[in-house]
CSV table of C-alpha atoms and ligand atoms in Angstrom, one decimal:
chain,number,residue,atom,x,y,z
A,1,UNK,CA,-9.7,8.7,-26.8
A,2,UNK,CA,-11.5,10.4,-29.8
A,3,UNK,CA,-12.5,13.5,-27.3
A,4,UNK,CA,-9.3,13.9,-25.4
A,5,UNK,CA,-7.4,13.8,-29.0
A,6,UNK,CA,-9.7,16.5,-30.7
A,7,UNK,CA,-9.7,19.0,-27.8
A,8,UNK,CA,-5.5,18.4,-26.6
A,9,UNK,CA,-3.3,16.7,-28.7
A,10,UNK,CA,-0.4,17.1,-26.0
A,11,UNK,CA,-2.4,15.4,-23.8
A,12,UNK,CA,-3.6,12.6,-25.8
A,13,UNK,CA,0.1,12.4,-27.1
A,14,UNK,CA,1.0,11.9,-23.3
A,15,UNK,CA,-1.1,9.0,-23.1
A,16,UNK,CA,-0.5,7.1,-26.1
A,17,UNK,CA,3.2,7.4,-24.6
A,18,UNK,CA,2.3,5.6,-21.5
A,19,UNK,CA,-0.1,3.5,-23.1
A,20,UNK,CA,3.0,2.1,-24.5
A,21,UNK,CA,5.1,2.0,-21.9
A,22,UNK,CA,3.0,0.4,-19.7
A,23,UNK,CA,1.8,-2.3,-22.6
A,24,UNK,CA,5.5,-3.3,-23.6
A,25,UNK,CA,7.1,-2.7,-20.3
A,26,UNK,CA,7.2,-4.7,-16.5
A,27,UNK,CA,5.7,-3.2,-13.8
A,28,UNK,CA,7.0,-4.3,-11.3
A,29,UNK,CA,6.8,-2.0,-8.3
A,30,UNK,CA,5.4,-3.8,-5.1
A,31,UNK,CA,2.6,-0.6,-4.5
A,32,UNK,CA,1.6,-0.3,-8.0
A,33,UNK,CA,-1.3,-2.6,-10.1
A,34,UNK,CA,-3.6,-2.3,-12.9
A,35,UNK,CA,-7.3,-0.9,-12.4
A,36,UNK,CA,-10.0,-2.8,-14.1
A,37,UNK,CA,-11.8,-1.5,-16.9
A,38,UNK,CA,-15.1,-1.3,-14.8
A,39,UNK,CA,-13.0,0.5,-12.3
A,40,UNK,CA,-12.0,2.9,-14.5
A,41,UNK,CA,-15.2,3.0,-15.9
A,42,UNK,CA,-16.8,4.3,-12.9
A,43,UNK,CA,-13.9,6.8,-11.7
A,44,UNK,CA,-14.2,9.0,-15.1
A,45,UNK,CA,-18.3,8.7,-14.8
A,46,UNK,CA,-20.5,11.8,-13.7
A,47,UNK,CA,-19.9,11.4,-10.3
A,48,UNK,CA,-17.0,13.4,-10.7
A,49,UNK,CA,-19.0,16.4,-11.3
A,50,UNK,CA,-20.7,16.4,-7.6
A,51,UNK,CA,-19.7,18.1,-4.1
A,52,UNK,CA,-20.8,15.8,-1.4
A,53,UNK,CA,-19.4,16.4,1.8
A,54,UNK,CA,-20.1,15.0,4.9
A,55,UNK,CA,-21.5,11.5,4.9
A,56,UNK,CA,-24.4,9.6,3.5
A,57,UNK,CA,-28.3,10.4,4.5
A,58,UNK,CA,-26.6,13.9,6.1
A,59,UNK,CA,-25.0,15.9,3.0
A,60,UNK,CA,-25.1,20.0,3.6
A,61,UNK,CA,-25.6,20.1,-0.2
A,62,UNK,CA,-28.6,19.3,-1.8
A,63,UNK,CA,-29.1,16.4,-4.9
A,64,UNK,CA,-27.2,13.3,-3.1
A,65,UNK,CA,-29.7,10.8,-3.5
A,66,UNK,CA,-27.1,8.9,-5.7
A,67,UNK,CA,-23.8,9.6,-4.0
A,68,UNK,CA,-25.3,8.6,-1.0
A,69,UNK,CA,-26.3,5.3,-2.6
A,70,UNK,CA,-22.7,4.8,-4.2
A,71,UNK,CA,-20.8,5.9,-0.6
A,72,UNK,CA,-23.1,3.5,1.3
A,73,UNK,CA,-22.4,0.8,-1.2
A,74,UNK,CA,-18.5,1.8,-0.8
A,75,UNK,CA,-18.7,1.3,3.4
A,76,UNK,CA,-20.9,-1.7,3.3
A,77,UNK,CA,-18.7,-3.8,1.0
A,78,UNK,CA,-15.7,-2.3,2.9
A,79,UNK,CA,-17.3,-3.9,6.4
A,80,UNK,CA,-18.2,-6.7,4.8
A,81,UNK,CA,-14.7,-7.7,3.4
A,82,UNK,CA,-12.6,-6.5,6.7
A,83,UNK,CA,-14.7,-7.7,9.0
A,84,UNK,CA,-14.7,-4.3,10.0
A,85,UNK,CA,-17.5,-1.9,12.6
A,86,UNK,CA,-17.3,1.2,10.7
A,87,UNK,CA,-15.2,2.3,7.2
A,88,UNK,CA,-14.7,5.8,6.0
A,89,UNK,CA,-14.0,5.3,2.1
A,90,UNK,CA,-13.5,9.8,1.5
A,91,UNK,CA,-9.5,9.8,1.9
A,92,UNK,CA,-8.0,10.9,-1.0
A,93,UNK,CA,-4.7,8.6,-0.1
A,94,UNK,CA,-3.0,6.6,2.3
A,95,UNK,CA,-1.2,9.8,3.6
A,96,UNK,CA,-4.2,11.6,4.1
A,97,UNK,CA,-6.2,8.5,6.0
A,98,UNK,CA,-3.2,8.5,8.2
A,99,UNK,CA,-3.1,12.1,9.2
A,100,UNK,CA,-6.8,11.6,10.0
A,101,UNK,CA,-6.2,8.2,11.9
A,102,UNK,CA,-3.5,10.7,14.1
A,103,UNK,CA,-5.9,13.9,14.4
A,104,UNK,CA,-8.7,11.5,15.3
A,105,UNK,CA,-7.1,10.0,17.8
A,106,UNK,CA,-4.3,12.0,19.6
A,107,UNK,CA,-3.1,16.0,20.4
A,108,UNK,CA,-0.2,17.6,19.0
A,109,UNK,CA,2.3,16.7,20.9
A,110,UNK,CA,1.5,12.8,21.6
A,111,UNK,CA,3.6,9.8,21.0
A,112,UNK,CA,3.4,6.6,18.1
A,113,UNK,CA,5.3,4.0,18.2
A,114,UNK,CA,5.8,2.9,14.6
A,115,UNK,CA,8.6,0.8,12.9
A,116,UNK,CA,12.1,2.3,12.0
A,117,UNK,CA,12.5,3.6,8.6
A,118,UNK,CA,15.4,1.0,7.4
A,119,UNK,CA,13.2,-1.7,8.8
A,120,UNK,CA,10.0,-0.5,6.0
A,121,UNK,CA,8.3,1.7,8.0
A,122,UNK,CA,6.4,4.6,5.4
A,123,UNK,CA,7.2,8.2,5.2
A,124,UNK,CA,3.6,9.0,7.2
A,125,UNK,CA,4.8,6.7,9.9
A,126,UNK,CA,6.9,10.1,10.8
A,127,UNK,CA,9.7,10.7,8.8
A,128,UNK,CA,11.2,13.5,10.3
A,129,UNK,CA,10.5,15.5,6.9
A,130,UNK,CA,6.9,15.1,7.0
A,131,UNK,CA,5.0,18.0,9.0
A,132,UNK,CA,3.7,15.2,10.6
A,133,UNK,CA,6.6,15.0,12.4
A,134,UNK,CA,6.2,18.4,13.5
A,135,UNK,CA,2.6,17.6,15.1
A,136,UNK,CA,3.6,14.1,17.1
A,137,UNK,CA,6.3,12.6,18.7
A,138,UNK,CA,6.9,9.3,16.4
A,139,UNK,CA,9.0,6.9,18.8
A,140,UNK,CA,10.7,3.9,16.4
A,141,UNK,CA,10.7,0.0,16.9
A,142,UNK,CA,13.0,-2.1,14.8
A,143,UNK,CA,13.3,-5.4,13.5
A,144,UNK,CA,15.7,-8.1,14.9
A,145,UNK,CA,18.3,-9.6,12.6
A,146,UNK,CA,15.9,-12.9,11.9
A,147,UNK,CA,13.6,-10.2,10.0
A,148,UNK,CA,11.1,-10.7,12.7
A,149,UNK,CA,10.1,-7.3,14.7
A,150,UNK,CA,11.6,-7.4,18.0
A,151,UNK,CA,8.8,-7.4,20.6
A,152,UNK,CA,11.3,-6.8,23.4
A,153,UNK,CA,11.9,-3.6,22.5
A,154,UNK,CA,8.6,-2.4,21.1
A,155,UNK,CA,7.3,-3.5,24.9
A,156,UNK,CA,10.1,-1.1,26.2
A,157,UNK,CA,9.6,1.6,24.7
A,158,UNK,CA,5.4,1.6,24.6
A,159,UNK,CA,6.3,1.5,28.4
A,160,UNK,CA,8.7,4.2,28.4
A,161,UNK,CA,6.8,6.3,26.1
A,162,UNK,CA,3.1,5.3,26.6
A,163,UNK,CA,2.2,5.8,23.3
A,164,UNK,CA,-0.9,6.7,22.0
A,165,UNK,CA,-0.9,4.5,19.0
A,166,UNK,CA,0.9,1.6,18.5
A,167,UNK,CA,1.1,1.6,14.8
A,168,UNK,CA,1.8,-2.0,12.6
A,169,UNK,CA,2.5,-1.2,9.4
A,170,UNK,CA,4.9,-1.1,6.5
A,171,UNK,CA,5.9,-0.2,2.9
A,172,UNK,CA,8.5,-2.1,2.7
A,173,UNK,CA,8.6,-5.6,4.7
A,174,UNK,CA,8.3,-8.8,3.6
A,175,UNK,CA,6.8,-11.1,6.2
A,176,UNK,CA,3.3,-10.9,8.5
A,177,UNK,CA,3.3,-9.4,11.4
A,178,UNK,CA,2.3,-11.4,14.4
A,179,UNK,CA,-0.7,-8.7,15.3
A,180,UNK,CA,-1.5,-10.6,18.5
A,181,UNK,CA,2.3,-9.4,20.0
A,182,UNK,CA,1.2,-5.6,19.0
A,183,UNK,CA,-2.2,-5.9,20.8
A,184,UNK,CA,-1.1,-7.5,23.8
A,185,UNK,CA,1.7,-4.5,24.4
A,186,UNK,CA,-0.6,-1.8,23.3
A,187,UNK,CA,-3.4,-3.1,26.2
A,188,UNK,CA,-0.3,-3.0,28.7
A,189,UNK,CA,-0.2,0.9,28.0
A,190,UNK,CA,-3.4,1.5,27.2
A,191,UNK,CA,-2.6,2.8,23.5
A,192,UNK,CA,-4.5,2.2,20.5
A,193,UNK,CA,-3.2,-0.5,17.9
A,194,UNK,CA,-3.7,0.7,14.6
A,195,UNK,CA,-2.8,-0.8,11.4
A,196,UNK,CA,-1.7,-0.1,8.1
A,197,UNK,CA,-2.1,-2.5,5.9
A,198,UNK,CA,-1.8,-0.6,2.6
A,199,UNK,CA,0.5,-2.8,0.5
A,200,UNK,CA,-1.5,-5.9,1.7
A,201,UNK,CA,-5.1,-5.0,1.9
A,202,UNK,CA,-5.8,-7.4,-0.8
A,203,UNK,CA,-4.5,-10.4,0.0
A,204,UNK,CA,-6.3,-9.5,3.3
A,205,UNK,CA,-9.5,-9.2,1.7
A,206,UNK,CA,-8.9,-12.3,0.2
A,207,UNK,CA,-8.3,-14.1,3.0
A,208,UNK,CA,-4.7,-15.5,2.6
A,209,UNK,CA,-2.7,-12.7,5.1
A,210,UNK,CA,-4.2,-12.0,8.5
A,211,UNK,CA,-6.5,-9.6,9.1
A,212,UNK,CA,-5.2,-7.2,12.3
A,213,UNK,CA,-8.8,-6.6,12.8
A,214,UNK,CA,-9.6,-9.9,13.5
A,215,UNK,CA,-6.6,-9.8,16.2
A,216,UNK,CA,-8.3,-7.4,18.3
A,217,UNK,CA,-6.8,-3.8,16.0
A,218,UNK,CA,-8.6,-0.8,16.8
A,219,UNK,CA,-8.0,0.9,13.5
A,220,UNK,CA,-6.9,-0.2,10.6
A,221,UNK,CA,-5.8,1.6,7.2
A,222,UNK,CA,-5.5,0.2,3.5
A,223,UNK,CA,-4.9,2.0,0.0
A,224,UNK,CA,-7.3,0.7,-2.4
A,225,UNK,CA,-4.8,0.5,-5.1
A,226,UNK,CA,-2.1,-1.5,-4.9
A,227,UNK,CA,-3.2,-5.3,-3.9
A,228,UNK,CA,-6.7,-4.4,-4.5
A,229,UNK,CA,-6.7,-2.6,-7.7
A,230,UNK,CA,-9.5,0.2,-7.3
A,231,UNK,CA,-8.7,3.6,-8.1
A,232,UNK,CA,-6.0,6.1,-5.7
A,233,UNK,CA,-8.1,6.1,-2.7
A,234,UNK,CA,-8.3,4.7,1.3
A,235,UNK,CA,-9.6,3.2,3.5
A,236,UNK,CA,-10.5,3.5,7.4
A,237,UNK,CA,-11.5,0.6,8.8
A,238,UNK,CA,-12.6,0.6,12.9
A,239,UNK,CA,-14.1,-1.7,15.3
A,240,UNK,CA,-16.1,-1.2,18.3
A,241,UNK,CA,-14.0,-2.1,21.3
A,242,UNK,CA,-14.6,-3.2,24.6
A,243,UNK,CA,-12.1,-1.3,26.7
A,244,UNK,CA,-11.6,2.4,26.4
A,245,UNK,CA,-7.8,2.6,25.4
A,246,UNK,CA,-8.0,6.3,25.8
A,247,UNK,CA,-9.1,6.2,29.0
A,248,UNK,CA,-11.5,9.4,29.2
A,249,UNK,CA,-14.7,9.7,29.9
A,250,UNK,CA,-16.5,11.1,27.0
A,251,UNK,CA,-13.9,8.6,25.1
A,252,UNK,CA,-16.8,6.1,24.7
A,253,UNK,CA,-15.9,2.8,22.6
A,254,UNK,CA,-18.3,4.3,19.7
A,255,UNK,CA,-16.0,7.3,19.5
A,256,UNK,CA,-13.3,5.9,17.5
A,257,UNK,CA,-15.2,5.5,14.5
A,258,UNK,CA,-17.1,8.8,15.0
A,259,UNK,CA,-13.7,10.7,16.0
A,260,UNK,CA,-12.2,8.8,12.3
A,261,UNK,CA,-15.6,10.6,10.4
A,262,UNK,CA,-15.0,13.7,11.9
A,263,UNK,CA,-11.3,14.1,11.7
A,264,UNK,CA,-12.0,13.3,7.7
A,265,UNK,CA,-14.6,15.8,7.9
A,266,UNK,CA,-14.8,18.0,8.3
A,267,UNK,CA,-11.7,18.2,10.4
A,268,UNK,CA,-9.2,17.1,8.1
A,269,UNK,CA,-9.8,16.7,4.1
A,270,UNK,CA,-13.6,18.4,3.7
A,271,UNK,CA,-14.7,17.4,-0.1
A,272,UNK,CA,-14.7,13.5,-0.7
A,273,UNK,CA,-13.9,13.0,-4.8
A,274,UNK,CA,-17.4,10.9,-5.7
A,275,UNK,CA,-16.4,9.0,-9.0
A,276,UNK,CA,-13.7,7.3,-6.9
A,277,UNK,CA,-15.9,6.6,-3.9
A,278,UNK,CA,-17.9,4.9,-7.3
A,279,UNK,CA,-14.8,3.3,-8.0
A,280,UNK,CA,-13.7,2.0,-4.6
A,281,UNK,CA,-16.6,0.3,-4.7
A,282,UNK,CA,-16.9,-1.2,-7.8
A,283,UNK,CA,-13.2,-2.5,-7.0
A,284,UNK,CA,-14.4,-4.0,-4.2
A,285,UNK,CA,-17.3,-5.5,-5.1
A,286,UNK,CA,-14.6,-7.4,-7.6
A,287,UNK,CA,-12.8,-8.1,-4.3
A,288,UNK,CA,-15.3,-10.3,-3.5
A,289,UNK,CA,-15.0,-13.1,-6.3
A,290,UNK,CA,-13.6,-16.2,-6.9
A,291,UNK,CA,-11.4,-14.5,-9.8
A,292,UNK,CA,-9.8,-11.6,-7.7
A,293,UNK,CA,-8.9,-14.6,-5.2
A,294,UNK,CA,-7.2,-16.3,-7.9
A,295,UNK,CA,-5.0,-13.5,-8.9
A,296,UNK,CA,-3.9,-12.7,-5.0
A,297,UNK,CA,-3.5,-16.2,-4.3
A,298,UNK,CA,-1.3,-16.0,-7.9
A,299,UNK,CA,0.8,-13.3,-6.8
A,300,UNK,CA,2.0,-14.6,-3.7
A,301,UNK,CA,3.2,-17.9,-5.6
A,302,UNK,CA,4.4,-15.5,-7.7
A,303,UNK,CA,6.6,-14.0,-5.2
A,304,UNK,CA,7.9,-17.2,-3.8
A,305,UNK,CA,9.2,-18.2,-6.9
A,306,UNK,CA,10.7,-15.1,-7.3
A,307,UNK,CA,12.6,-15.2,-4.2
A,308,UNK,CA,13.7,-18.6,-5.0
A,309,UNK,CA,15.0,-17.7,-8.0
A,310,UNK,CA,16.4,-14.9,-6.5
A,311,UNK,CA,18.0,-16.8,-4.1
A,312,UNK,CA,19.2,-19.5,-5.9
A,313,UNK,CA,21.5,-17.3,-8.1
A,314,UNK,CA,23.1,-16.1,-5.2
A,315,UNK,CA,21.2,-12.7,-4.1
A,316,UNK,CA,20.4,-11.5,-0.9
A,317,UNK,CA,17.4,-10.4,0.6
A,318,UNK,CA,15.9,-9.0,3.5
A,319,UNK,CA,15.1,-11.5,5.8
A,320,UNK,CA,16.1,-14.0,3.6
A,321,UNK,CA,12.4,-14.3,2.2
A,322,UNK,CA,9.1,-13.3,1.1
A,323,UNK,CA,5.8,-14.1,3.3
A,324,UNK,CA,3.8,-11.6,1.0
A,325,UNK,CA,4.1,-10.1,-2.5
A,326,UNK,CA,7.1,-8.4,-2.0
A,327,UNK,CA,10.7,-9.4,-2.2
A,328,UNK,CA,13.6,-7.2,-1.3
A,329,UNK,CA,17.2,-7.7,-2.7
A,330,UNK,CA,20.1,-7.0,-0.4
A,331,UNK,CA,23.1,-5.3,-1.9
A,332,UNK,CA,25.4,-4.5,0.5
A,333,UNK,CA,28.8,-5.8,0.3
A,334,UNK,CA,28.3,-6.0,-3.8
A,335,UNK,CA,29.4,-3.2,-6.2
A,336,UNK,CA,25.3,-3.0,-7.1
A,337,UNK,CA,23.1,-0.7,-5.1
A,338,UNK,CA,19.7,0.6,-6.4
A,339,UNK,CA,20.7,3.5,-8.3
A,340,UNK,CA,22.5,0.7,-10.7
A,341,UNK,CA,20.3,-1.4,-10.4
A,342,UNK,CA,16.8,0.6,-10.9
A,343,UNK,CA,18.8,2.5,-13.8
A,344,UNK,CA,20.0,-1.1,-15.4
A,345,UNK,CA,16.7,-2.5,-15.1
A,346,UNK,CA,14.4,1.1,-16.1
A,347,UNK,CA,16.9,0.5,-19.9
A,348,UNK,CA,15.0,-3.4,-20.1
A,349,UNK,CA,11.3,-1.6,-19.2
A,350,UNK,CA,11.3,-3.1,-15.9
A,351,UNK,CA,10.1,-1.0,-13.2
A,352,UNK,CA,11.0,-1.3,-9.9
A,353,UNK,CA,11.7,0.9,-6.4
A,354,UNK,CA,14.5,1.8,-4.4
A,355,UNK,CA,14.2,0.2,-0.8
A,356,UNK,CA,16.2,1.1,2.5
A,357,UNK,CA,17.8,-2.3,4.0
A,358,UNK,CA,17.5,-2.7,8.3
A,359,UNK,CA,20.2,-0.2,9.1
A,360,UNK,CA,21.1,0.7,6.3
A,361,UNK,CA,24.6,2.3,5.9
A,362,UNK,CA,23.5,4.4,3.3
A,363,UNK,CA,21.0,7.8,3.3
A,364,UNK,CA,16.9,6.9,2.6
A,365,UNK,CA,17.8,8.8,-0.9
A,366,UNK,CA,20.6,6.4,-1.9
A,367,UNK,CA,19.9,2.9,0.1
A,368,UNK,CA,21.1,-0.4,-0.5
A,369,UNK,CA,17.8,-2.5,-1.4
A,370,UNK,CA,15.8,-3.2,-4.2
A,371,UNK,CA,11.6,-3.6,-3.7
A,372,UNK,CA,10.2,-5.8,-5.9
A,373,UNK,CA,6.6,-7.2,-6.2
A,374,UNK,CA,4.4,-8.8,-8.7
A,375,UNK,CA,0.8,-7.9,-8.4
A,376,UNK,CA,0.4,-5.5,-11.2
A,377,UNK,CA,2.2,-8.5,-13.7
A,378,UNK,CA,-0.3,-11.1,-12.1
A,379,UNK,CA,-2.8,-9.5,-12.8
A,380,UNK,CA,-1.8,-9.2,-16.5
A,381,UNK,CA,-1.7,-13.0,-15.8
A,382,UNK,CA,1.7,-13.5,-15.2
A,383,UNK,CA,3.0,-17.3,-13.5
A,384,UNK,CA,5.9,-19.1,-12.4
A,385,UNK,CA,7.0,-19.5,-16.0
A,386,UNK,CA,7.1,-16.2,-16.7
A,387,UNK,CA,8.6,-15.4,-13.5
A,388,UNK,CA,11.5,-17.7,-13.9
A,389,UNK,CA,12.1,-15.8,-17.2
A,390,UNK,CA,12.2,-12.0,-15.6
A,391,UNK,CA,14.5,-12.9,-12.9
A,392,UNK,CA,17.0,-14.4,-15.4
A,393,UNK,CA,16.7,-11.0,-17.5
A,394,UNK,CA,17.1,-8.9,-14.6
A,395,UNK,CA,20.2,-11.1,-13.4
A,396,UNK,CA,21.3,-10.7,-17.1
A,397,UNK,CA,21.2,-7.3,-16.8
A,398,UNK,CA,22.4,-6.9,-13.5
A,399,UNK,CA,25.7,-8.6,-14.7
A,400,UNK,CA,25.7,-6.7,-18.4
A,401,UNK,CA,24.8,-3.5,-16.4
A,402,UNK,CA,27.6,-1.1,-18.6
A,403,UNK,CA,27.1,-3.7,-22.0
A,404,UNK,CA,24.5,-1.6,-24.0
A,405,UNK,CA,24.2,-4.5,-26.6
A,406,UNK,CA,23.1,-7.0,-24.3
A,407,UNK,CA,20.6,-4.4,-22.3
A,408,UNK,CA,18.6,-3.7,-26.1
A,409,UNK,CA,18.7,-7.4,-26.6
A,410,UNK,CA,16.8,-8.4,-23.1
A,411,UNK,CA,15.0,-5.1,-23.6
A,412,UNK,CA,13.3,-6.8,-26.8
A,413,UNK,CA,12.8,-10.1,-24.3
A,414,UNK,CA,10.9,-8.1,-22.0
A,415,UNK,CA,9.0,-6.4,-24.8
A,416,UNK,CA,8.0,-9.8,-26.3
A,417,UNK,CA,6.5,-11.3,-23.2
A,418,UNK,CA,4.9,-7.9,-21.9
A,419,UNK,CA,3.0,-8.2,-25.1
A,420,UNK,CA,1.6,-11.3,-24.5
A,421,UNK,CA,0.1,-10.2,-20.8
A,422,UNK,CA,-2.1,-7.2,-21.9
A,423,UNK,CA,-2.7,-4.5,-19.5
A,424,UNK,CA,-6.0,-4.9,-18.4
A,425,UNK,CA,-8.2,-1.4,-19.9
A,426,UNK,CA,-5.5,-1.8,-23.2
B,501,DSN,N1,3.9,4.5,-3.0
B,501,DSN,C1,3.7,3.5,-1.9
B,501,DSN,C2,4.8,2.5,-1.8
B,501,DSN,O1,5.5,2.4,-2.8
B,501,DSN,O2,5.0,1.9,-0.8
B,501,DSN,C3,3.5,4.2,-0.7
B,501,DSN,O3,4.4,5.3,-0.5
């Protein structure tokens, strides 16, 4: 930090700042994790100096004999761990990947069927603010009152609509998704199944939540930081399929990984950012060890105790319980909603993120959930102890939320134990 400090002290005061905050707060935001230090080694090395667009072995600019080495180390280890054809590792985001999974695949103008808003689909699954909403025709699936997605009515509509892509995918949702269902409706219409698998790509890649790409997916998408903890980045993952879902005759089954490359580039994004491509990798090549499956098999305890907790004090959550890292409280009916509770718990130094609940009475900007997850504490080795020992803080707080006293005291509680679980480059 030496440099940084002797050439911008605003800046360097800006990250001693969040240094702390992060050290002696909770994070505890379902998307959000801790980079390794190799990770971050690699993102703020040299290769952030270099233009390299287009893909490995066929740059336009010269002096890529070691970006193509990192990107090909990026896409192989990507294959490898998703089981996947083909990966494109250039999007800058999960948004971005997205809008290149659509432009690859469709025309202005074409139909998705993706899940409702209230039921945890994502902003780029078409919220009618997005100008991706302007482009396609996003047709919404919901999910029955057991929590489960209700088939019925995804089969109606893909036959109503004929979508072009079937999309599986959520940001907030706490159970798997029974990808066989999705498959067998999108052959019926002849769509593409495509996949987003941001929040869970790695508990995928460690093998303990299916892999939609083993269940026959055309396409699937993951962020490479939350659950995997590499740098801001995605992922695009493809298969070669058997059947032409597009049903054209140049729409050969090699063309869904080549129409992903070239809607990146250079129809989309153009200039892939190298030193996280060097990143990505490095992440994932700590994706494959016995340690990183330790943590995701950790956080998914994690979140079972938490829900259990939860539960077991008498709050409600969205389908009633957690079959990933996520859990998300129910408030309706109780005088809490997330703007209390976000705001009571942001006074302690926990973190956490608004959620809409399945039809929710209130507007996306003030909704009745709570999202909660617990990867970014696991991996500051967090366990069922300490778990125990948050939800009773945040239930303190919850029912102290206008006693200022009480919030400094379990604000000092949740100091104490954040500084026993180091954040990881700290
Ligand atoms: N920020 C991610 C999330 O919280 O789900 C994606 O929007």
């Amino acid at each position: 930090m030496k440099k940084i400090q002797n050439v911008d002290h605003d800046i360097y005061t800006a990250i001693l700042a969040e240094q702390k905050r992060q050290s002696e707060g909770m994070e505890l935001i379902a998307s959000e994790n801790y980079q390794s230090p190799a990770v971050l080694e690699a993102q703020s090395s040299v290769f952030a100096n270099k233009y390299s667009e287009w893909f490995p072995g066929r740059r336009y600019y010269g002096g890529q004999e070691n970006t193509d080495t990192i990107e090909q180390l990026a896409i192989d280890r990507a294959k490898e761990i998703f089981h996947a054809d083909h990966a494109n590792v250039q999007a800058l985001s999960g948004a971005a990947a997205n809008l290149c999974v659509y432009s690859a695949l469709m025309n202005p103008g074409d139909t998705i069927l993706g899940m409702d808003l209230s039921h945890g689909w994502h902003l780029t699954h078409g919220a009618p603010v997005t100008f991706f909403s302007k482009v396609f025709n996003f047709m919404r699936y919901k999910t029955k009152a057991d929590g489960t997605v209700d088939f019925d009515q995804v089969r109606t509509l893909a036959h109503e609509y004929k979508p072009k892509i079937i999309l599986a995918g959520f940001s907030a949702y706490p159970r798997e998704l029974d990808y066989e269902k999705f498959v067998e409706i999108a052959k019926e219409v002849w769509a593409i199944a495509f996949a987003d698998v941001s929040h869970i790509g790695g508990f995928i890649a460690a093998w303990l939540l299916k892999n939609p790409l083993d269940y026959g997916f055309h396409v699937m998408m993951t962020t490479t930081h939350k659950s995997l903890r590499g740098p801001r980045g995605a992922l695009i993952l493809s298969k070669w399929v058997v059947s032409n879902p597009l049903k054209k005759p140049d729409d050969t089954i090699e063309n869904i990984p080549t129409r992903i490359d070239r809607a990146v580039f250079p129809g989309m994004q153009w200039w892939p950012h190298m030193n996280t491509i060097a990143a990505i990798a490095v992440a994932l090549h700590e994706a494959a060890t016995p340690a990183f499956k330790a943590y995701a098999e950790q956080a998914l305890k994690n979140a079972q105790v938490l829900a259990s907790e939860l539960l077991a004090l008498g709050y409600k959550l969205v389908t009633g319980w957690t079959e990933n890292h996520m859990v998300i409280l129910d408030f309706s009916g109780t005088e809490l909603d997330w703007s209390v509770a976000e705001k009571t718990l942001d006074k302690i130094w926990i973190s956490t993120s608004k959620s809409t609940i399945p039809d929710d009475p209130n507007p996306p900007f003030r909704p009745s959930g709570l999202r909660i997850g617990l990867p970014a504490m696991t991996t500051r080795g967090v366990k069922e102890e300490e778990v125990k020992q948050i939800v009773e803080y945040m239930d303190q707080a919850f029912k102290n939320k206008d006693n200022e006293e009480v919030l400094a005291e379990l604000r000092n509680k949740v100091r104490e134990i954040s500084l026993k679980f180091p954040v990881p480059s700290l």
